[in-house]
Coordinates of C-alpha atoms in Angstrom, one line a residue:
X1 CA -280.7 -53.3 29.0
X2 CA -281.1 -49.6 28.4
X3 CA -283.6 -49.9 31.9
X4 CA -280.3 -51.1 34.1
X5 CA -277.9 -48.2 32.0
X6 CA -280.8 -45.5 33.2
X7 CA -280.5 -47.1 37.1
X8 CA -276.6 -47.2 37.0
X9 CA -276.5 -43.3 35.2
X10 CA -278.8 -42.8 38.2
X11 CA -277.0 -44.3 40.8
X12 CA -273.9 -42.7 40.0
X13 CA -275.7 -39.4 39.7
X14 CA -277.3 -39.8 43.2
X15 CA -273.7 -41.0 44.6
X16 CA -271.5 -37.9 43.0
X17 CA -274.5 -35.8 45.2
X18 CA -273.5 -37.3 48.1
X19 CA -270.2 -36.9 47.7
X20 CA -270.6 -33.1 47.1
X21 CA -272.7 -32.7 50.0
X22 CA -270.0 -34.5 52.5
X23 CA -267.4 -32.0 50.9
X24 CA -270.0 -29.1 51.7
X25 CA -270.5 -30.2 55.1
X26 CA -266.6 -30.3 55.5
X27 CA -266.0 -27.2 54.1
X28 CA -265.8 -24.2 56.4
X29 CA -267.9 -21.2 56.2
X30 CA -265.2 -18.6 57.5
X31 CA -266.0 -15.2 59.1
X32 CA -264.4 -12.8 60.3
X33 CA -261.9 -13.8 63.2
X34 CA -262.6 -12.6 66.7
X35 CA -259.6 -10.3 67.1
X36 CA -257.6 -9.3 70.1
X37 CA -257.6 -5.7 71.4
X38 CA -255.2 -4.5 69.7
X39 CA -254.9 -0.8 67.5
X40 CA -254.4 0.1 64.1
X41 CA -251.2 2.4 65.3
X42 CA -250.1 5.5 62.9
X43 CA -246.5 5.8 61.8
X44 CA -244.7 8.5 63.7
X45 CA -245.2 11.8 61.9
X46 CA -242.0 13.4 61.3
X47 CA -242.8 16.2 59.5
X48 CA -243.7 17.6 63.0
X49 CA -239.6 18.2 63.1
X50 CA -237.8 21.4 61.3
X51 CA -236.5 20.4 58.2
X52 CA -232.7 19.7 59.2
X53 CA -233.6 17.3 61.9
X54 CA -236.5 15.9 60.0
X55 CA -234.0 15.1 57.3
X56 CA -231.8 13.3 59.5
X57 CA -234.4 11.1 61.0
X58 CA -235.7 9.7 57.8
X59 CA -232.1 9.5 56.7
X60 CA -231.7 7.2 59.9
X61 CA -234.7 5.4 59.3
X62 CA -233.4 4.6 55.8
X63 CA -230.0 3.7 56.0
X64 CA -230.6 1.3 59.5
X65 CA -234.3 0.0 57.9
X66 CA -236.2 0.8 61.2
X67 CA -239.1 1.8 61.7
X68 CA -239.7 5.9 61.0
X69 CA -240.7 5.7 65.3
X70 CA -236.7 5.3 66.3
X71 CA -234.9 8.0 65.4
X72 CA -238.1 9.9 65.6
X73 CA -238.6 8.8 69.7
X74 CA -234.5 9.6 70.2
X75 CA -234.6 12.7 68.2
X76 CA -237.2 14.1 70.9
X77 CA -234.8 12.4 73.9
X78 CA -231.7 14.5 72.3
X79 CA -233.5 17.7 71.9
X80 CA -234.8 17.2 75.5
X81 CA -231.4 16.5 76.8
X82 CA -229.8 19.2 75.2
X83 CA -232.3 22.3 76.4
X84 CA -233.4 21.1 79.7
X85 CA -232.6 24.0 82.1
X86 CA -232.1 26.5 79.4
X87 CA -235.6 26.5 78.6
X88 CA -238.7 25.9 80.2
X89 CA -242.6 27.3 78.8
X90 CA -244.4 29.7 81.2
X91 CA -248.2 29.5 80.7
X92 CA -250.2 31.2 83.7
X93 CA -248.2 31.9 87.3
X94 CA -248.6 28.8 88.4
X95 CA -248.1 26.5 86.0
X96 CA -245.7 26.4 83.6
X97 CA -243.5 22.7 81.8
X98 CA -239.7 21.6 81.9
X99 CA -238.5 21.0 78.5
X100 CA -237.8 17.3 79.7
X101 CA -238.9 14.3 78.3
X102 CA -240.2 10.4 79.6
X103 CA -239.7 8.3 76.1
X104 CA -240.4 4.5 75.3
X105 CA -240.1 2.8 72.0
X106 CA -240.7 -0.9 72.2
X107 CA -239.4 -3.4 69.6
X108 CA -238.5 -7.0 69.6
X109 CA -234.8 -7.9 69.2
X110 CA -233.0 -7.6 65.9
X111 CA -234.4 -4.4 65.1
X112 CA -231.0 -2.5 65.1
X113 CA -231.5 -0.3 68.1
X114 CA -228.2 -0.1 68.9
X115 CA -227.6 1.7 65.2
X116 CA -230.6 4.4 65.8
X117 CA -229.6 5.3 68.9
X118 CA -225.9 5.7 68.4
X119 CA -226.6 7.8 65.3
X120 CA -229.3 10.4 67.3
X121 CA -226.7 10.8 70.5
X122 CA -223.1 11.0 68.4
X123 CA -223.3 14.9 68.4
X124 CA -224.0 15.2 72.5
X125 CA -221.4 12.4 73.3
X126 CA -218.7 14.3 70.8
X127 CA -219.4 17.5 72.3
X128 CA -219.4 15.8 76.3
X129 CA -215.8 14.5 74.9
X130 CA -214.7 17.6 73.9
X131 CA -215.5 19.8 77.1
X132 CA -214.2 17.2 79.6
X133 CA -210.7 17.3 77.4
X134 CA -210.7 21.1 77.5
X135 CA -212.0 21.5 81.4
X136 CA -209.9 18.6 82.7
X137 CA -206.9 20.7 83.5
X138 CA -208.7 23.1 85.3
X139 CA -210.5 20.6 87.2
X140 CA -207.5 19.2 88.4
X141 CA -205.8 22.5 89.5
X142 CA -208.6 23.3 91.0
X143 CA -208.7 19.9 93.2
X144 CA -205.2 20.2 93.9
X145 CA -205.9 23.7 95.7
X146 CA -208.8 22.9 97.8
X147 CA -207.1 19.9 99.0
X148 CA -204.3 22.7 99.6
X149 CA -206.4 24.6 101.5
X150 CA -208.1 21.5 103.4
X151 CA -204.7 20.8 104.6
X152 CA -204.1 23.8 106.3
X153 CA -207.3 24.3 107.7
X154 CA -206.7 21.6 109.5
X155 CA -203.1 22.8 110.4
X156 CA -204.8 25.8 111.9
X157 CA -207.5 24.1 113.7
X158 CA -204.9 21.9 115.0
X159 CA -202.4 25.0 116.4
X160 CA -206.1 26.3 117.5
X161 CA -206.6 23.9 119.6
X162 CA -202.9 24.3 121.3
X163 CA -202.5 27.9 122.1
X164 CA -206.2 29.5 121.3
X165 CA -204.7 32.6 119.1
X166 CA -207.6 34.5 118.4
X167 CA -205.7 35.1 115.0
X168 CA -205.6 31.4 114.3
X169 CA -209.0 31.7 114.7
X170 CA -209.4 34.4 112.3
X171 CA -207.7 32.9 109.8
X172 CA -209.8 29.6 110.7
X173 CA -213.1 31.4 110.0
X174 CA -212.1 33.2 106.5
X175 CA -210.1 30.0 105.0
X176 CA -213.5 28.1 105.8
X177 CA -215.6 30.6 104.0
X178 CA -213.2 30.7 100.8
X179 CA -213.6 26.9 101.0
X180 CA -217.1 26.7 100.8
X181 CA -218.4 29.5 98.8
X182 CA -215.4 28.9 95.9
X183 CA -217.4 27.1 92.9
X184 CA -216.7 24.1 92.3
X185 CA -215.9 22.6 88.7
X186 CA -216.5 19.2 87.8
X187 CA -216.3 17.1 84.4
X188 CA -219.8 17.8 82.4
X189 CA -221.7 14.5 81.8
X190 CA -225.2 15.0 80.0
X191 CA -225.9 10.9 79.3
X192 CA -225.9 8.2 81.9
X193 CA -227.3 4.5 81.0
X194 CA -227.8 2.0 83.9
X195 CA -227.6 4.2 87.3
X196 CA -228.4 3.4 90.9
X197 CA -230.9 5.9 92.1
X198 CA -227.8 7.4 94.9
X199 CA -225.3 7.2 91.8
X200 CA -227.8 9.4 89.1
X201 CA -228.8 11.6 92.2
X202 CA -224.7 12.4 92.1
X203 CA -224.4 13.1 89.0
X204 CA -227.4 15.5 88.8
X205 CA -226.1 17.6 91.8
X206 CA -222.9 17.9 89.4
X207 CA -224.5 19.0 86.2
X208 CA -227.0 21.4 87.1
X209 CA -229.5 19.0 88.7
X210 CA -230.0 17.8 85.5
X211 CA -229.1 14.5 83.8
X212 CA -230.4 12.1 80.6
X213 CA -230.6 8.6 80.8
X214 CA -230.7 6.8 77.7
X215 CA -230.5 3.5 76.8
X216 CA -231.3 1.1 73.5
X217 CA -231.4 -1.4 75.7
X218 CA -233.7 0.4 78.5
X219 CA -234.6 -3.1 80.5
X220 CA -231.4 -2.9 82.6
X221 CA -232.6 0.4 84.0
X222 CA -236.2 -1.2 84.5
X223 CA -234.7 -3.7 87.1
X224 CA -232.7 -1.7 88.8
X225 CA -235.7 0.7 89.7
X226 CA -237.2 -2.0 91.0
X227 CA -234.3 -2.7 93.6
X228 CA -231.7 -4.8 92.1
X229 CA -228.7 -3.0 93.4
X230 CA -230.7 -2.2 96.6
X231 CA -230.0 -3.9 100.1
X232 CA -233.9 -4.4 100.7
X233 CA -234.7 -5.4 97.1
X234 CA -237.1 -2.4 97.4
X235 CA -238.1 -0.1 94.3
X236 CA -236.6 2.9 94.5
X237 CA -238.6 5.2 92.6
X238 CA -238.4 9.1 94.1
X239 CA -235.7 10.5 91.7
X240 CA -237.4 9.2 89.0
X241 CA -240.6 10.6 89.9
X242 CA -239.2 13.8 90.9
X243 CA -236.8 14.4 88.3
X244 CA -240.2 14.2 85.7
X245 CA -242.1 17.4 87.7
X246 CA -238.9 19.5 89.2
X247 CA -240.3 18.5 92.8
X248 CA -237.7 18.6 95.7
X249 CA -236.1 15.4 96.1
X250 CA -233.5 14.3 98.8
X251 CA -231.7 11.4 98.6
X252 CA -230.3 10.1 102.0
X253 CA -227.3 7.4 102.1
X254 CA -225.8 5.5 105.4
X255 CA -222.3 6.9 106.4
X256 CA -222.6 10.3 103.9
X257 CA -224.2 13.2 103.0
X258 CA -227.3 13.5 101.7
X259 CA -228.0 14.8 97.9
X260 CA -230.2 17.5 97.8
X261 CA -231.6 18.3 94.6
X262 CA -234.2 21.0 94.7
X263 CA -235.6 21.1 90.8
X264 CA -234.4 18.3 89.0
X265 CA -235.0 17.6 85.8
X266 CA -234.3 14.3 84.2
X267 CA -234.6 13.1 80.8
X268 CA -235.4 9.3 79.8
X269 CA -235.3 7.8 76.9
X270 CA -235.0 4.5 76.4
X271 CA -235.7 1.5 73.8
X272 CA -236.5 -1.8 75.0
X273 CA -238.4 -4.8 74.0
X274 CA -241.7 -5.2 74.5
X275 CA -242.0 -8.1 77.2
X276 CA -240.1 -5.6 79.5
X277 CA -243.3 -3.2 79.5
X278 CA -245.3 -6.0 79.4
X279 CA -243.5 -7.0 82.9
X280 CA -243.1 -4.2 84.8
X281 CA -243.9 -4.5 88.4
X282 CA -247.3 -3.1 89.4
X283 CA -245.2 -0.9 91.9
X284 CA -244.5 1.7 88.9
X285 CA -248.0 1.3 87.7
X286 CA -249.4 2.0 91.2
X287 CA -246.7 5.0 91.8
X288 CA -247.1 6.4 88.2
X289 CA -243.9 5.9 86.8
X290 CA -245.9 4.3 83.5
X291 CA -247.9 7.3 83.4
X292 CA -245.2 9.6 82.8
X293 CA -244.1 8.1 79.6
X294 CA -244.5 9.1 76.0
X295 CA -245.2 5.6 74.1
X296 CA -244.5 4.7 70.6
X297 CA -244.9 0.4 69.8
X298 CA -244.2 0.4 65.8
X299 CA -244.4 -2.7 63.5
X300 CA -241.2 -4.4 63.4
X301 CA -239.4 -4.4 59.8
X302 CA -237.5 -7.6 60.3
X303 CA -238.4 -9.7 57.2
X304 CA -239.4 -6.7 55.5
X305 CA -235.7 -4.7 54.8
X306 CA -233.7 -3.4 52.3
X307 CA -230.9 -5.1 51.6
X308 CA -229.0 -1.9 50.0
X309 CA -230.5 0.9 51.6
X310 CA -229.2 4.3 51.0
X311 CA -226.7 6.1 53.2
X312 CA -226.9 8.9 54.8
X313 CA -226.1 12.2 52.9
X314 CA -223.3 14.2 54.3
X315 CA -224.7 17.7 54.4
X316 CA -227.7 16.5 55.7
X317 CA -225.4 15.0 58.6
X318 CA -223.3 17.7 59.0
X319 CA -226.2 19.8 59.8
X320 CA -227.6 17.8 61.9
X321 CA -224.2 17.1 63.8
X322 CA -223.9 20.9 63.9
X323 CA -227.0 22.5 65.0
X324 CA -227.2 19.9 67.9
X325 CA -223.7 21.2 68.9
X326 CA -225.2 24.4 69.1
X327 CA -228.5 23.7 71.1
X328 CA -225.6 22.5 73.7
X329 CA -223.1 25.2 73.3
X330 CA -225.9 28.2 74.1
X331 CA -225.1 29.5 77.8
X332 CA -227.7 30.9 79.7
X333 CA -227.4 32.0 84.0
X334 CA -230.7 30.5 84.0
X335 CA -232.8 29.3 82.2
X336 CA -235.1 31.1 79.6
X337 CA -239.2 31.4 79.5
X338 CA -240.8 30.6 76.4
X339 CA -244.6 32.0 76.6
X340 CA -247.7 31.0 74.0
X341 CA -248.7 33.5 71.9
X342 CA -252.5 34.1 71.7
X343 CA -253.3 32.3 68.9
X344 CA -251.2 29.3 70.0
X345 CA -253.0 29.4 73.6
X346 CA -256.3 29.0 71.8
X347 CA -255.2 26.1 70.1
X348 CA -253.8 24.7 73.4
X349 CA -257.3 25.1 75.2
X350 CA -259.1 23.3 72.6
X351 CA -256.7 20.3 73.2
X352 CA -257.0 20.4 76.3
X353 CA -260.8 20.6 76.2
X354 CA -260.8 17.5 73.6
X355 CA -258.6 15.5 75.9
X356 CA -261.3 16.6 79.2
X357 CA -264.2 14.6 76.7
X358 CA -261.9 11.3 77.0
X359 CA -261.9 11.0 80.3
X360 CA -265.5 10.0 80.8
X361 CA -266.9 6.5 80.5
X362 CA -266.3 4.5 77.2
X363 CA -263.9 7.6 75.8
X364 CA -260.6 6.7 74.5
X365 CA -258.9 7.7 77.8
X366 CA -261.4 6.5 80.1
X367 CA -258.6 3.5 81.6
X368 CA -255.4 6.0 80.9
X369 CA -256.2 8.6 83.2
X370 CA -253.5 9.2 85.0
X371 CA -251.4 9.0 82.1
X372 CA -253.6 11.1 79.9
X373 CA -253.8 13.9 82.6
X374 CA -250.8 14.9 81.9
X375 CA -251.0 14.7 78.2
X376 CA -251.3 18.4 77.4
X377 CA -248.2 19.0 79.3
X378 CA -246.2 16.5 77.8
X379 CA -247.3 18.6 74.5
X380 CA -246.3 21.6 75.7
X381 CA -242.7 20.6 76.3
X382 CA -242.2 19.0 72.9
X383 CA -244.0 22.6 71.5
X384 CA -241.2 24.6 73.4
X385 CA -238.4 21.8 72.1
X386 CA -240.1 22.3 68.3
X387 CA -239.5 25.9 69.0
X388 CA -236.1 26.2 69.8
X389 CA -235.8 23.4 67.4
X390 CA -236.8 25.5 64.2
X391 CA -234.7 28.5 65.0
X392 CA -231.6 27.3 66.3
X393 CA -230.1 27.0 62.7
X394 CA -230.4 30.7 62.0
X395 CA -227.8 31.3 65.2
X396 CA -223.9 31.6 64.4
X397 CA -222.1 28.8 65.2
X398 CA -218.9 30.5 67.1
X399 CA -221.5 32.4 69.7
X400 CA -225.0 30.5 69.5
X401 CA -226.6 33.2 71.9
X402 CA -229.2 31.8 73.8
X403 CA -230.9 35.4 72.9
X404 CA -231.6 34.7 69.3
X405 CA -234.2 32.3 69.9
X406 CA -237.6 33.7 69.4
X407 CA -239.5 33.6 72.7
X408 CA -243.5 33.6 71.6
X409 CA -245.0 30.3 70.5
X410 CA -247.1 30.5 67.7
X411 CA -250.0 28.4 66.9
X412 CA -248.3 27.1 63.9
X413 CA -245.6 25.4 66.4
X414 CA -248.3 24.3 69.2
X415 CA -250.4 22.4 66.1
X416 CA -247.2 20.8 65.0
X417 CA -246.7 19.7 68.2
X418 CA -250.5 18.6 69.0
X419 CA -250.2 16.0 65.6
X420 CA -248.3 13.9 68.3
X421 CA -250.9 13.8 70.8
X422 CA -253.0 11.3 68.6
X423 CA -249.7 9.1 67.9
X424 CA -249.2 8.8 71.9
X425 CA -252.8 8.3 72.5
X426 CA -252.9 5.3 70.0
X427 CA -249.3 3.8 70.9
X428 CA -250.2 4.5 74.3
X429 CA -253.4 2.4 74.2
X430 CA -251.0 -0.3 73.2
X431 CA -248.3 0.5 76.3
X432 CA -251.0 -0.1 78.5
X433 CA -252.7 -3.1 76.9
X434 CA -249.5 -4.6 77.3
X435 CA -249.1 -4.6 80.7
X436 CA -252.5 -5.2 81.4
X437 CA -252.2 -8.6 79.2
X438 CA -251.2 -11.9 80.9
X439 CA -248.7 -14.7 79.4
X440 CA -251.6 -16.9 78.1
X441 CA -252.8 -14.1 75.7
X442 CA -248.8 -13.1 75.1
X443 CA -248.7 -16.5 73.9
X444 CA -251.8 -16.6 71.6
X445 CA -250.6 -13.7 70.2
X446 CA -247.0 -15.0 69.4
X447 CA -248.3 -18.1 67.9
X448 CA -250.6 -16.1 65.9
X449 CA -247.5 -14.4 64.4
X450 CA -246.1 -17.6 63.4
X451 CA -248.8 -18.8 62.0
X452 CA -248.9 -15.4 59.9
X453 CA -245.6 -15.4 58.4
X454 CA -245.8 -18.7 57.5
X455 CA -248.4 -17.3 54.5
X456 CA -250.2 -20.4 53.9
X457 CA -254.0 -21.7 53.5
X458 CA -253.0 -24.9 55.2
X459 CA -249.8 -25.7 57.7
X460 CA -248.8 -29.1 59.0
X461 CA -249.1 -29.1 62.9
X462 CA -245.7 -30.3 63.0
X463 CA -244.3 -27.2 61.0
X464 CA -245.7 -25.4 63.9
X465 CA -244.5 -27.4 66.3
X466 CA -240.7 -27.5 65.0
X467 CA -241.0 -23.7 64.8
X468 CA -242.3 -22.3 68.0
X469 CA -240.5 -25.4 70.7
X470 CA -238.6 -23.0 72.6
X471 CA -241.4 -21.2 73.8
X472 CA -244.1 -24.2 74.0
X473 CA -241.8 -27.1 75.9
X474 CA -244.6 -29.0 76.2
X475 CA -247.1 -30.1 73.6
X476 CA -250.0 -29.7 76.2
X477 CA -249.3 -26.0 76.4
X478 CA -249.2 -25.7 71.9
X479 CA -252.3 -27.4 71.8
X480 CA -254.8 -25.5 74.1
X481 CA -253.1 -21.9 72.5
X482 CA -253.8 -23.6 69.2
X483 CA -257.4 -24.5 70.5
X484 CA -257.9 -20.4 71.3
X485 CA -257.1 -19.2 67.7
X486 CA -259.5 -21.9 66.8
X487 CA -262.2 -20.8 68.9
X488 CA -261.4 -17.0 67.8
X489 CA -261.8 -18.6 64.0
X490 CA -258.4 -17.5 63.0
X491 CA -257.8 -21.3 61.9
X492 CA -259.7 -24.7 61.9
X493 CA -257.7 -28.3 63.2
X494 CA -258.5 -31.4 60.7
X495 CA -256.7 -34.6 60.6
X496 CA -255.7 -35.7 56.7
X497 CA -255.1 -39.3 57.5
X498 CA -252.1 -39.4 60.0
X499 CA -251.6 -35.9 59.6
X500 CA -252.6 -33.3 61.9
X501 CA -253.4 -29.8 59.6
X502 CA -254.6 -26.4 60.7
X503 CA -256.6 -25.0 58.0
X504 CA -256.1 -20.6 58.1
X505 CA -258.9 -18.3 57.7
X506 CA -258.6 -16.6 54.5
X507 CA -259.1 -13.4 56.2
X508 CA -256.2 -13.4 57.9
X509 CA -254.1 -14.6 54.5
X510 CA -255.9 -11.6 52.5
X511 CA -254.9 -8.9 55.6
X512 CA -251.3 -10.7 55.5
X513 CA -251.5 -9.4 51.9
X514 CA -252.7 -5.9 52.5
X515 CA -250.6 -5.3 55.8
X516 CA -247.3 -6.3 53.3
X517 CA -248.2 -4.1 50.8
X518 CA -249.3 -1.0 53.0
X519 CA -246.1 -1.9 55.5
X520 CA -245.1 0.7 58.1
X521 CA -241.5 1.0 55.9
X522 CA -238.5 3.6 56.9
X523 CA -238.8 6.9 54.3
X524 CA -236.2 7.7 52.0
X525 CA -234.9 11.0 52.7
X526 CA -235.9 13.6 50.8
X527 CA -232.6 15.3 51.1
X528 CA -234.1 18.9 51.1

């Protein structure tokens, strides 16, 4: 009796093994998943900006809970729109940079662009508002009296023609020259959004050859650069080429005269989501639109926000609102060099000398040549921006002379300036991994997202399924991107009787955790 009690205690021993040993097999032994090439990108570092406009943007930030990157990508578009022309940085005879800027800030929709944008601009469309009200009277007169004289100049040629009075003539020849040489006032525009190439080419020979197009929704002006509005479908990319370096550009239209511009300088800013850089045609890679961009691709907040965020304060507003007035209120007959000191050129060199050690093979801008060629000069305009930047709120606000802005650049303002050439290298690692990536790793990636948010150890398929059926209509097309995130280990498939389960690396659930807790979040103003 006690014999058969040992064999069954056995038995039962030896079966519980077995059972423990299936479970091991079962189990998965998870590593690390195989990731996708994609960076580890720093926040945008504000304190780059003087205090009143530094202020502002993380007063933006806070009160529309978006990423730090927004208002700190359209503060840069605003300064460059309001000093283009009335400064530029001389460095050596032959070279010197355009305060004008190329911007891109990509984020997905929802993320309050709109908001950001309308907050950073309200200062130069109050101001454009208030100068068209005050000029449009004299605008008008003035029209009225060249058409005046238009009308009897052609009188004159006309009675000319009838008797050939050498005084006709006369008058002829001197009513011509007071017609062309009398300077013509028009209504100042400093902002354009979506623009036809002949249309923005207009508008620059108005203003100074000089024009900023912004947009928080930047795709429209994507498509038509690539020939929407044109008769051929053809991009049409030479003004906004040109209009980065200052190089000669004419723009020829059927049945009137051409537009000459012969140093424009065009500002872009723009926000848009990040399929549109994704899909940009390989015509403004291969022309090197792309490369004259300034990049920034931060982490979304959506999921992540405030509810109650704080407003705004008032002086810190105000401030802002007027010191911008007064970057655009300063008159200059042309515009004004601002030169590196020496200390600041040493520091310039020694970028430029770090960024010569990327270019060869396996450095960080080995693949981003072209774009991070012209790298150092992109620095040196936001260095001469910074620069006017700190000082403008020391000038009066009646008579902002142009005068009282120190001309040297010191190395203090140069280094400032150089802490954004490692944000643009990172972000722009991501620009350019972007449109390098095709839809089938687009959609591994945006699966991978779902999967993430979800925060779980084990999802049914069917969640999944239900969740992402807009983008995967069929279920062929879910399962073989669900069969890549496998094979990358960032999940395992297992049936649980009818039910089909994806098992998520605990790896991925622990990062989840660490990314939530160390989130790229908006900073509260500081209200200094």
């Amino acid at each position: 009796m006690s014999l058969n009690i040992e064999l069954m205690a056995e038995y039962e021993a030896e079966k519980e093994v077995k059972k423990a040993e299936r479970k091991k097999e079962n189990q998965i032994e998870w590593q690390e998943p195989i990731q996708f090439d994609d960076y580890m990108l720093p926040p945008f570092p504000v304190d780059v900006f003087p205090r009143w406009l530094r202020n502002y943007v993380e007063g933006v930030a806070e009160s529309t809970q978006t990423p730090i990157d927004a208002p700190g990508m359209a503060a840069i578009s605003v300064l460059s729109t309001a000093l283009t022309k009335r400064f530029y940085v001389r460095l050596t005879g032959e070279w010197s940079e355009s305060l004008n800027t190329y911007t891109i800030l990509a984020l997905p929709p929802g993320n309050r662009k709109s908001s950001v944008f309308k907050a950073l601009q309200e200062p130069i469309t109050h101001y454009e508002k208030e100068e068209r009200e005050r000029l449009a009277r004299e605008v008008s007169e003035q029209k009225a009296n060249l058409k005046a004289k238009q009308k009897r100049l052609d009188q004159l040629e006309k009675d000319y023609a009838k008797d050939g009075d050498q005084t006709t003539l006369n008058e002829i020849y001197a009513l011509t020259n007071e017609i062309e040489e009398q300077k013509i006032l028009s209504l100042p525009r400093f902002i354009t959004e979506d623009v036809t190439p002949e249309k923005l080419a207009d508008l620059m020979a108005e203003n100074n050859e000089k024009m900023a197009l912004l947009s928080a929704e930047g795709g429209g002006i994507f498509s038509i650069m690539a020939g929407r509005y044109a008769s051929d479908g053809k991009a049409n990319l030479e003004i906004f080429l040109k209009g980065f370096s200052g190089d000669y550009c004419a723009v020829d239209r059927i049945g009137r005269e051409a537009k000459i511009l012969n140093e424009p300088a065009l500002t872009i800013g723009l926000f848009v989501q990040p399929q549109v850089v994704q899909d940009v045609p390989a015509s403004f890679r291969e022309r090197g639109l792309m490369d004259r961009f300034l990049y920034s691709f931060p982490r979304s907040l959506v999921g992540h926000r405030k509810i109650s965020p704080q407003v705004i304060h008032t002086d810190i507003k105000n401030q802002y609102l007027t010191n911008v007035k007064k970057l655009l209120c300063m008159e200059a007959t042309a515009a004004v060099p601002l030169a590196l000191h020496e200390n600041a050129r040493q520091v310039e060199e020694a970028l430029r000398e770090e960024l010569e050690k990327m270019f060869l093979e396996g450095g960080e801008l080995a693949e981003m040549k072209e774009w991070g060629s012209k790298l150092a000069g992109q620095i040196i305009r936001v260095a001469g921006l910074l620069q006017v930047a700190e000082h403008v709120q020391a000038l009066p606000m009646d008579v902002p002379n142009i005068e009282g802005i120190p001309k040297q650049i010191y190395a203090e303002t140069v280094i400032k300036a150089q802490k954004l050439a490692r944000y643009f290298i990172e972000h722009a690692k991501a620009a350019y991994g972007s449109m390098r990536a095709d839809k089938g790793t687009q959609d591994v990636k945006y699966l991978l997202e779902v999967i993430k948010r979800q925060d779980k150890p084990v999802i049914e398929y069917r969640d999944i399924q239900n969740l992402t059926r807009n983008r995967f209509k069929k279920a062929i097309h879910l399962k073989t991107t669900l069969l890549e995130l496998e094979e990358r280990g960032f999940i395992h498939q297992k049936k649980e009787g009818r039910k089909r389960m994806l098992e998520v690396n605990p790896y991925l659930l622990d990062t989840q955790k660490s990314t939530h807790n160390t989130h790229n979040s908006p900073q509260t103003p500081s209200h200094r």
